[in-house]
């Protein structure tokens, strides 16, 4: 034995885990993400719906040469999210029974990134309508970090109505700077700074709209001053400000009903703003930097 090998522990090779058989007779196995999840798919399906996969798995690239179900070609995708790719591959292969009806915001964002990266969005919407049910829903979401991710996902997928709704509630529930929301996340699209600036501008406008009726009062009194002090206009979230200024009857409710009353007060005031055109942000405005009056609203409706 060579001296350099003395005492060396030779570890047995770790057997590869069997792939998730999205296509049992598939000719490609993608090894996805840090966990190296193995997904067996059929190149014909992917080439049909994605220009990116059409090029990757075509005859002009090494990956596309000699594809065979007997010896599937193994292709690493280390930068992609395994869960997102498995969902999308299931949809592409019409395995809709393996697709959940709802996904959380984090999952939706990763799927939006993958849809955009592999240019799958239009093909899936045209060929398999309704195949990704429950996507991009804002219902009941109040956490600013979750709303920010939903805003990103709807931006990437050109979902103008969801983008409008997500930015509206982000304006309502975010207390601090909108720039802070991107501190710990990679920049996913080109106009995040413009988006943050537009969110700040819209929130400032709504705060001013809330304060002006009190400031214009012909008979300023201590109660109004106390309300403005309690609202902490510049530091609190918009929903907290609205309740501080307009939630006079909260004390008359039981604790069980106080939260519902506070929510109703906020929604009523937001409805007033929306009716005056002070709702969420226009997706085209954010993408182009144009004034809203300079483009047709229908340009938002890409899909």
Tab-separated table of N, CA and C in Angstrom, residues 69-191:
chain	number	residue	atom	x	y	z
A	69	UNK	N	-34.582	7.705	-24.153
A	69	UNK	CA	-35.242	7.297	-22.910
A	69	UNK	C	-34.504	6.135	-22.247
A	70	UNK	N	-33.684	5.409	-23.019
A	70	UNK	CA	-32.905	4.317	-22.439
A	70	UNK	C	-31.762	4.844	-21.576
A	71	UNK	N	-31.149	5.952	-22.003
A	71	UNK	CA	-30.062	6.578	-21.257
A	71	UNK	C	-30.327	8.078	-21.197
A	72	UNK	N	-31.228	8.503	-20.285
A	72	UNK	CA	-31.599	9.922	-20.236
A	72	UNK	C	-30.382	10.827	-19.995
A	73	UNK	N	-30.372	11.948	-20.663
A	73	UNK	CA	-29.312	12.937	-20.489
A	73	UNK	C	-29.525	13.676	-19.174
A	74	UNK	N	-28.469	13.798	-18.379
A	74	UNK	CA	-28.548	14.475	-17.079
A	74	UNK	C	-28.053	15.910	-17.243
A	75	UNK	N	-28.884	16.866	-16.847
A	75	UNK	CA	-28.554	18.287	-16.995
A	75	UNK	C	-28.732	18.989	-15.657
A	76	UNK	N	-27.684	19.614	-15.114
A	76	UNK	CA	-27.825	20.325	-13.843
A	76	UNK	C	-28.466	21.699	-14.027
A	77	UNK	N	-29.376	22.047	-13.113
A	77	UNK	CA	-29.959	23.386	-13.039
A	77	UNK	C	-29.754	23.884	-11.606
A	78	UNK	N	-28.519	24.215	-11.226
A	78	UNK	CA	-28.211	24.516	-9.820
A	78	UNK	C	-28.845	25.797	-9.287
A	79	UNK	N	-29.199	26.724	-10.188
A	79	UNK	CA	-29.709	28.019	-9.728
A	79	UNK	C	-31.221	28.075	-9.617
A	80	UNK	N	-31.906	27.001	-9.965
A	80	UNK	CA	-33.370	27.022	-9.962
A	80	UNK	C	-33.929	26.422	-8.677
A	81	UNK	N	-35.188	26.742	-8.409
A	81	UNK	CA	-35.866	26.236	-7.217
A	81	UNK	C	-36.511	24.886	-7.530
A	82	UNK	N	-36.178	23.836	-6.791
A	82	UNK	CA	-36.684	22.492	-7.116
A	82	UNK	C	-38.205	22.397	-7.099
A	83	UNK	N	-38.827	22.992	-6.075
A	83	UNK	CA	-40.282	22.901	-5.964
A	83	UNK	C	-40.961	23.597	-7.134
A	84	UNK	N	-40.460	24.778	-7.488
A	84	UNK	CA	-41.051	25.527	-8.599
A	84	UNK	C	-40.909	24.774	-9.906
A	85	UNK	N	-39.725	24.210	-10.150
A	85	UNK	CA	-39.506	23.506	-11.408
A	85	UNK	C	-40.345	22.233	-11.483
A	86	UNK	N	-40.509	21.549	-10.361
A	86	UNK	CA	-41.336	20.337	-10.375
A	86	UNK	C	-42.788	20.683	-10.701
A	87	UNK	N	-43.284	21.776	-10.117
A	87	UNK	CA	-44.657	22.195	-10.420
A	87	UNK	C	-44.807	22.507	-11.906
A	88	UNK	N	-43.885	23.299	-12.436
A	88	UNK	CA	-43.994	23.706	-13.835
A	88	UNK	C	-43.843	22.526	-14.792
A	89	UNK	N	-42.937	21.617	-14.474
A	89	UNK	CA	-42.792	20.432	-15.322
A	89	UNK	C	-44.065	19.577	-15.284
A	90	UNK	N	-44.680	19.476	-14.115
A	90	UNK	CA	-45.937	18.734	-14.031
A	90	UNK	C	-47.007	19.367	-14.910
A	91	UNK	N	-47.079	20.691	-14.893
A	91	UNK	CA	-48.067	21.387	-15.722
A	91	UNK	C	-47.783	21.160	-17.199
A	92	UNK	N	-46.518	21.284	-17.585
A	92	UNK	CA	-46.130	21.102	-18.990
A	92	UNK	C	-46.479	19.707	-19.475
A	93	UNK	N	-46.363	18.718	-18.594
A	93	UNK	CA	-46.657	17.334	-18.966
A	93	UNK	C	-48.123	16.960	-18.694
A	94	UNK	N	-48.949	17.952	-18.426
A	94	UNK	CA	-50.386	17.744	-18.210
A	94	UNK	C	-50.679	16.840	-17.018
A	95	UNK	N	-49.784	16.843	-16.040
A	95	UNK	CA	-50.030	16.075	-14.813
A	95	UNK	C	-50.665	17.014	-13.785
A	96	UNK	N	-51.856	17.519	-14.107
A	96	UNK	CA	-52.488	18.545	-13.288
A	96	UNK	C	-52.966	18.005	-11.945
A	97	UNK	N	-53.112	16.684	-11.847
A	97	UNK	CA	-53.497	16.102	-10.568
A	97	UNK	C	-52.381	16.251	-9.535
A	98	UNK	N	-51.150	16.506	-10.012
A	98	UNK	CA	-50.013	16.672	-9.101
A	98	UNK	C	-49.782	18.138	-8.731
A	99	UNK	N	-50.650	19.023	-9.213
A	99	UNK	CA	-50.505	20.460	-8.965
A	99	UNK	C	-51.520	20.910	-7.925
A	100	UNK	N	-51.054	21.586	-6.889
A	100	UNK	CA	-51.961	22.086	-5.853
A	100	UNK	C	-52.830	23.214	-6.408
A	101	UNK	N	-53.947	23.477	-5.727
A	101	UNK	CA	-54.822	24.565	-6.151
A	101	UNK	C	-54.339	25.916	-5.649
A	102	UNK	N	-53.596	25.924	-4.550
A	102	UNK	CA	-53.076	27.173	-4.018
A	102	UNK	C	-51.624	26.991	-3.596
A	103	UNK	N	-50.846	28.045	-3.770
A	103	UNK	CA	-49.449	28.058	-3.337
A	103	UNK	C	-49.215	29.305	-2.515
A	104	UNK	N	-48.267	29.218	-1.569
A	104	UNK	CA	-47.990	30.410	-0.775
A	104	UNK	C	-47.200	31.411	-1.612
A	105	UNK	N	-47.032	32.613	-1.064
A	105	UNK	CA	-46.443	33.713	-1.826
A	105	UNK	C	-45.004	33.405	-2.222
A	106	UNK	N	-44.255	32.784	-1.326
A	106	UNK	CA	-42.865	32.435	-1.624
A	106	UNK	C	-42.788	31.497	-2.819
A	107	UNK	N	-43.644	30.480	-2.824
A	107	UNK	CA	-43.670	29.528	-3.934
A	107	UNK	C	-44.082	30.230	-5.230
A	108	UNK	N	-45.055	31.124	-5.133
A	108	UNK	CA	-45.508	31.828	-6.327
A	108	UNK	C	-44.394	32.663	-6.937
A	109	UNK	N	-43.592	33.302	-6.079
A	109	UNK	CA	-42.502	34.133	-6.587
A	109	UNK	C	-41.471	33.277	-7.319
A	110	UNK	N	-41.085	32.144	-6.729
A	110	UNK	CA	-40.111	31.273	-7.387
A	110	UNK	C	-40.655	30.718	-8.701
A	111	UNK	N	-41.948	30.413	-8.732
A	111	UNK	CA	-42.526	29.925	-9.982
A	111	UNK	C	-42.578	31.028	-11.030
A	112	UNK	N	-42.861	32.248	-10.600
A	112	UNK	CA	-42.865	33.373	-11.536
A	112	UNK	C	-41.481	33.576	-12.138
A	113	UNK	N	-40.454	33.466	-11.313
A	113	UNK	CA	-39.073	33.614	-11.794
A	113	UNK	C	-38.767	32.537	-12.841
A	114	UNK	N	-39.173	31.292	-12.550
A	114	UNK	CA	-38.905	30.190	-13.489
A	114	UNK	C	-39.706	30.354	-14.784
A	115	UNK	N	-40.957	30.763	-14.668
A	115	UNK	CA	-41.770	30.994	-15.854
A	115	UNK	C	-41.133	32.030	-16.767
A	116	UNK	N	-40.627	33.088	-16.151
A	116	UNK	CA	-39.993	34.157	-16.923
A	116	UNK	C	-38.657	33.692	-17.510
A	117	UNK	N	-37.861	33.008	-16.700
A	117	UNK	CA	-36.533	32.578	-17.135
A	117	UNK	C	-36.606	31.661	-18.342
A	118	UNK	N	-37.570	30.739	-18.341
A	118	UNK	CA	-37.668	29.754	-19.422
A	118	UNK	C	-38.749	30.116	-20.445
A	119	UNK	N	-39.263	31.342	-20.342
A	119	UNK	CA	-40.218	31.865	-21.329
A	119	UNK	C	-41.407	30.918	-21.498
A	120	UNK	N	-42.000	30.541	-20.364
A	120	UNK	CA	-43.101	29.584	-20.372
A	120	UNK	C	-44.473	30.227	-20.211
A	121	UNK	N	-44.511	31.480	-19.778
A	121	UNK	CA	-45.771	32.075	-19.345
A	121	UNK	C	-46.837	32.068	-20.419
A	122	UNK	N	-46.533	32.604	-21.580
A	122	UNK	CA	-47.557	32.723	-22.614
A	122	UNK	C	-48.014	31.350	-23.100
A	123	UNK	N	-47.089	30.441	-23.284
A	123	UNK	CA	-47.447	29.115	-23.781
A	123	UNK	C	-48.378	28.391	-22.819
A	124	UNK	N	-48.092	28.487	-21.520
A	124	UNK	CA	-48.939	27.787	-20.551
A	124	UNK	C	-50.322	28.406	-20.491
A	125	UNK	N	-50.402	29.718	-20.586
A	125	UNK	CA	-51.709	30.373	-20.506
A	125	UNK	C	-52.550	30.085	-21.744
A	126	UNK	N	-51.921	29.968	-22.900
A	126	UNK	CA	-52.665	29.731	-24.131
A	126	UNK	C	-53.024	28.265	-24.319
A	127	UNK	N	-52.118	27.370	-23.920
A	127	UNK	CA	-52.348	25.948	-24.207
A	127	UNK	C	-53.036	25.212	-23.067
A	128	UNK	N	-52.844	25.691	-21.841
A	128	UNK	CA	-53.423	24.989	-20.686
A	128	UNK	C	-54.091	26.020	-19.784
A	129	UNK	N	-55.173	26.665	-20.237
A	129	UNK	CA	-55.807	27.696	-19.419
A	129	UNK	C	-56.277	27.151	-18.078
A	130	UNK	N	-56.011	27.905	-17.029
A	130	UNK	CA	-56.433	27.495	-15.698
A	130	UNK	C	-55.604	26.389	-15.104
A	131	UNK	N	-54.441	26.097	-15.681
A	131	UNK	CA	-53.648	24.970	-15.204
A	131	UNK	C	-52.887	25.289	-13.934
A	132	UNK	N	-52.754	26.558	-13.617
A	132	UNK	CA	-52.079	26.944	-12.378
A	132	UNK	C	-53.090	27.717	-11.542
A	133	UNK	N	-54.068	27.035	-10.957
A	133	UNK	CA	-55.172	27.701	-10.280
A	133	UNK	C	-54.722	28.373	-8.995
A	134	UNK	N	-55.433	29.440	-8.659
A	134	UNK	CA	-55.183	30.100	-7.384
A	134	UNK	C	-53.943	30.947	-7.323
A	135	UNK	N	-53.294	31.172	-8.451
A	135	UNK	CA	-52.057	31.947	-8.441
A	135	UNK	C	-52.333	33.413	-8.171
A	136	UNK	N	-51.378	34.059	-7.514
A	136	UNK	CA	-51.333	35.504	-7.382
A	136	UNK	C	-52.617	36.088	-6.814
A	137	UNK	N	-53.023	35.554	-5.674
A	137	UNK	CA	-54.191	36.059	-4.974
A	137	UNK	C	-53.755	36.883	-3.765
A	138	UNK	N	-54.369	38.056	-3.599
A	138	UNK	CA	-54.010	38.937	-2.484
A	138	UNK	C	-54.903	38.741	-1.263
A	139	UNK	N	-55.916	37.916	-1.389
A	139	UNK	CA	-56.946	37.828	-0.350
A	139	UNK	C	-56.360	37.604	1.034
A	140	UNK	N	-56.629	38.547	1.918
A	140	UNK	CA	-56.273	38.394	3.325
A	140	UNK	C	-54.818	38.625	3.672
A	141	UNK	N	-53.965	38.920	2.715
A	141	UNK	CA	-52.541	39.124	3.004
A	141	UNK	C	-52.324	40.543	3.532
A	142	UNK	N	-51.723	40.656	4.723
A	142	UNK	CA	-51.443	41.953	5.313
A	142	UNK	C	-49.962	42.154	5.624
A	143	UNK	N	-49.182	41.082	5.576
A	143	UNK	CA	-47.768	41.187	5.890
A	143	UNK	C	-47.024	41.873	4.733
A	144	UNK	N	-46.330	42.996	5.008
A	144	UNK	CA	-45.665	43.742	3.930
A	144	UNK	C	-44.643	42.922	3.147
A	145	UNK	N	-43.889	42.055	3.825
A	145	UNK	CA	-42.902	41.243	3.117
A	145	UNK	C	-43.577	40.294	2.123
A	146	UNK	N	-44.722	39.729	2.523
A	146	UNK	CA	-45.458	38.849	1.624
A	146	UNK	C	-46.058	39.638	0.460
A	147	UNK	N	-46.577	40.824	0.751
A	147	UNK	CA	-47.136	41.664	-0.308
A	147	UNK	C	-46.053	42.119	-1.284
A	148	UNK	N	-44.834	42.351	-0.772
A	148	UNK	CA	-43.726	42.747	-1.645
A	148	UNK	C	-43.373	41.611	-2.608
A	149	UNK	N	-43.356	40.371	-2.111
A	149	UNK	CA	-43.072	39.223	-2.977
A	149	UNK	C	-44.181	39.035	-4.009
A	150	UNK	N	-45.414	39.257	-3.589
A	150	UNK	CA	-46.532	39.143	-4.520
A	150	UNK	C	-46.458	40.240	-5.584
A	151	UNK	N	-46.024	41.427	-5.180
A	151	UNK	CA	-45.829	42.521	-6.126
A	151	UNK	C	-44.778	42.140	-7.163
A	152	UNK	N	-43.671	41.549	-6.711
A	152	UNK	CA	-42.620	41.118	-7.637
A	152	UNK	C	-43.138	40.067	-8.606
A	153	UNK	N	-43.861	39.075	-8.074
A	153	UNK	CA	-44.361	37.996	-8.926
A	153	UNK	C	-45.314	38.530	-9.988
A	154	UNK	N	-46.216	39.421	-9.599
A	154	UNK	CA	-47.175	39.962	-10.557
A	154	UNK	C	-46.488	40.867	-11.570
A	155	UNK	N	-45.412	41.538	-11.161
A	155	UNK	CA	-44.620	42.348	-12.093
A	155	UNK	C	-43.971	41.446	-13.154
A	156	UNK	N	-43.328	40.387	-12.694
A	156	UNK	CA	-42.628	39.473	-13.603
A	156	UNK	C	-43.595	38.847	-14.605
A	157	UNK	N	-44.810	38.502	-14.140
A	157	UNK	CA	-45.779	37.819	-14.991
A	157	UNK	C	-46.709	38.784	-15.726
A	158	UNK	N	-46.463	40.096	-15.603
A	158	UNK	CA	-47.281	41.103	-16.291
A	158	UNK	C	-48.753	41.017	-15.873
A	159	UNK	N	-49.008	40.716	-14.608
A	159	UNK	CA	-50.375	40.630	-14.103
A	159	UNK	C	-50.764	41.985	-13.514
A	160	UNK	N	-51.327	42.849	-14.357
A	160	UNK	CA	-51.553	44.245	-13.980
A	160	UNK	C	-52.543	44.400	-12.831
A	161	UNK	N	-53.639	43.630	-12.851
A	161	UNK	CA	-54.647	43.789	-11.801
A	161	UNK	C	-54.114	43.336	-10.444
A	162	UNK	N	-53.409	42.204	-10.430
A	162	UNK	CA	-52.829	41.735	-9.165
A	162	UNK	C	-51.755	42.704	-8.681
A	163	UNK	N	-50.975	43.244	-9.604
A	163	UNK	CA	-49.954	44.235	-9.256
A	163	UNK	C	-50.606	45.456	-8.614
A	164	UNK	N	-51.691	45.930	-9.198
A	164	UNK	CA	-52.417	47.079	-8.640
A	164	UNK	C	-52.898	46.782	-7.221
A	165	UNK	N	-53.495	45.605	-7.044
A	165	UNK	CA	-54.038	45.246	-5.729
A	165	UNK	C	-52.936	45.047	-4.699
A	166	UNK	N	-51.862	44.351	-5.076
A	166	UNK	CA	-50.762	44.096	-4.140
A	166	UNK	C	-50.099	45.398	-3.708
A	167	UNK	N	-49.886	46.323	-4.648
A	167	UNK	CA	-49.253	47.596	-4.280
A	167	UNK	C	-50.185	48.449	-3.424
A	168	UNK	N	-51.488	48.359	-3.666
A	168	UNK	CA	-52.440	49.098	-2.832
A	168	UNK	C	-52.308	48.698	-1.370
A	169	UNK	N	-52.346	47.381	-1.098
A	169	UNK	CA	-52.301	46.917	0.289
A	169	UNK	C	-50.896	47.026	0.870
A	170	UNK	N	-49.893	47.014	0.020
A	170	UNK	CA	-48.532	47.277	0.491
A	170	UNK	C	-48.422	48.709	0.999
A	171	UNK	N	-49.026	49.652	0.287
A	171	UNK	CA	-49.057	51.052	0.722
A	171	UNK	C	-49.786	51.182	2.054
A	172	UNK	N	-50.829	50.386	2.232
A	172	UNK	CA	-51.643	50.479	3.453
A	172	UNK	C	-50.917	49.903	4.656
A	173	UNK	N	-50.222	48.773	4.497
A	173	UNK	CA	-49.712	48.045	5.660
A	173	UNK	C	-48.225	48.224	5.942
A	174	UNK	N	-47.451	48.779	5.021
A	174	UNK	CA	-46.023	48.975	5.277
A	174	UNK	C	-45.807	50.259	6.081
A	175	UNK	N	-45.129	50.126	7.222
A	175	UNK	CA	-44.900	51.291	8.083
A	175	UNK	C	-43.607	52.009	7.722
A	176	UNK	N	-42.527	51.280	7.514
A	176	UNK	CA	-41.232	51.895	7.248
A	176	UNK	C	-41.001	52.155	5.775
A	177	UNK	N	-39.743	52.383	5.436
A	177	UNK	CA	-39.377	52.683	4.060
A	177	UNK	C	-39.625	51.490	3.144
A	178	UNK	N	-40.078	51.763	1.945
A	178	UNK	CA	-40.261	50.694	0.959
A	178	UNK	C	-38.912	50.187	0.445
A	179	UNK	N	-37.886	51.005	0.540
A	179	UNK	CA	-36.559	50.564	0.115
A	179	UNK	C	-36.042	49.448	1.015
A	180	UNK	N	-36.481	49.440	2.286
A	180	UNK	CA	-36.034	48.420	3.233
A	180	UNK	C	-36.465	47.024	2.796
A	181	UNK	N	-37.576	46.931	2.097
A	181	UNK	CA	-38.107	45.619	1.719
A	181	UNK	C	-37.162	44.859	0.805
A	182	UNK	N	-36.262	45.569	0.127
A	182	UNK	CA	-35.337	44.899	-0.781
A	182	UNK	C	-33.957	44.677	-0.170
A	183	UNK	N	-33.779	45.001	1.110
A	183	UNK	CA	-32.455	44.910	1.730
A	183	UNK	C	-31.878	43.505	1.682
A	184	UNK	N	-32.711	42.516	1.966
A	184	UNK	CA	-32.208	41.151	2.102
A	184	UNK	C	-32.606	40.262	0.925
A	185	UNK	N	-32.949	40.854	-0.188
A	185	UNK	CA	-33.380	40.063	-1.336
A	185	UNK	C	-32.631	40.490	-2.584
A	186	UNK	N	-32.369	39.520	-3.427
A	186	UNK	CA	-31.703	39.863	-4.679
A	186	UNK	C	-32.674	40.655	-5.557
A	187	UNK	N	-32.120	41.575	-6.348
A	187	UNK	CA	-32.956	42.367	-7.229
A	187	UNK	C	-33.417	41.482	-8.378
A	188	UNK	N	-34.713	41.346	-8.524
A	188	UNK	CA	-35.267	40.416	-9.495
A	188	UNK	C	-35.668	41.138	-10.781
A	189	UNK	N	-36.018	42.412	-10.709
A	189	UNK	CA	-36.338	43.129	-11.931
A	189	UNK	C	-35.671	44.496	-11.919
A	190	UNK	N	-35.701	45.151	-13.069
A	190	UNK	CA	-34.882	46.333	-13.288
A	190	UNK	C	-35.369	47.584	-12.573
A	191	UNK	N	-36.634	47.642	-12.232
A	191	UNK	CA	-37.207	48.908	-11.788
A	191	UNK	C	-37.647	48.895	-10.328
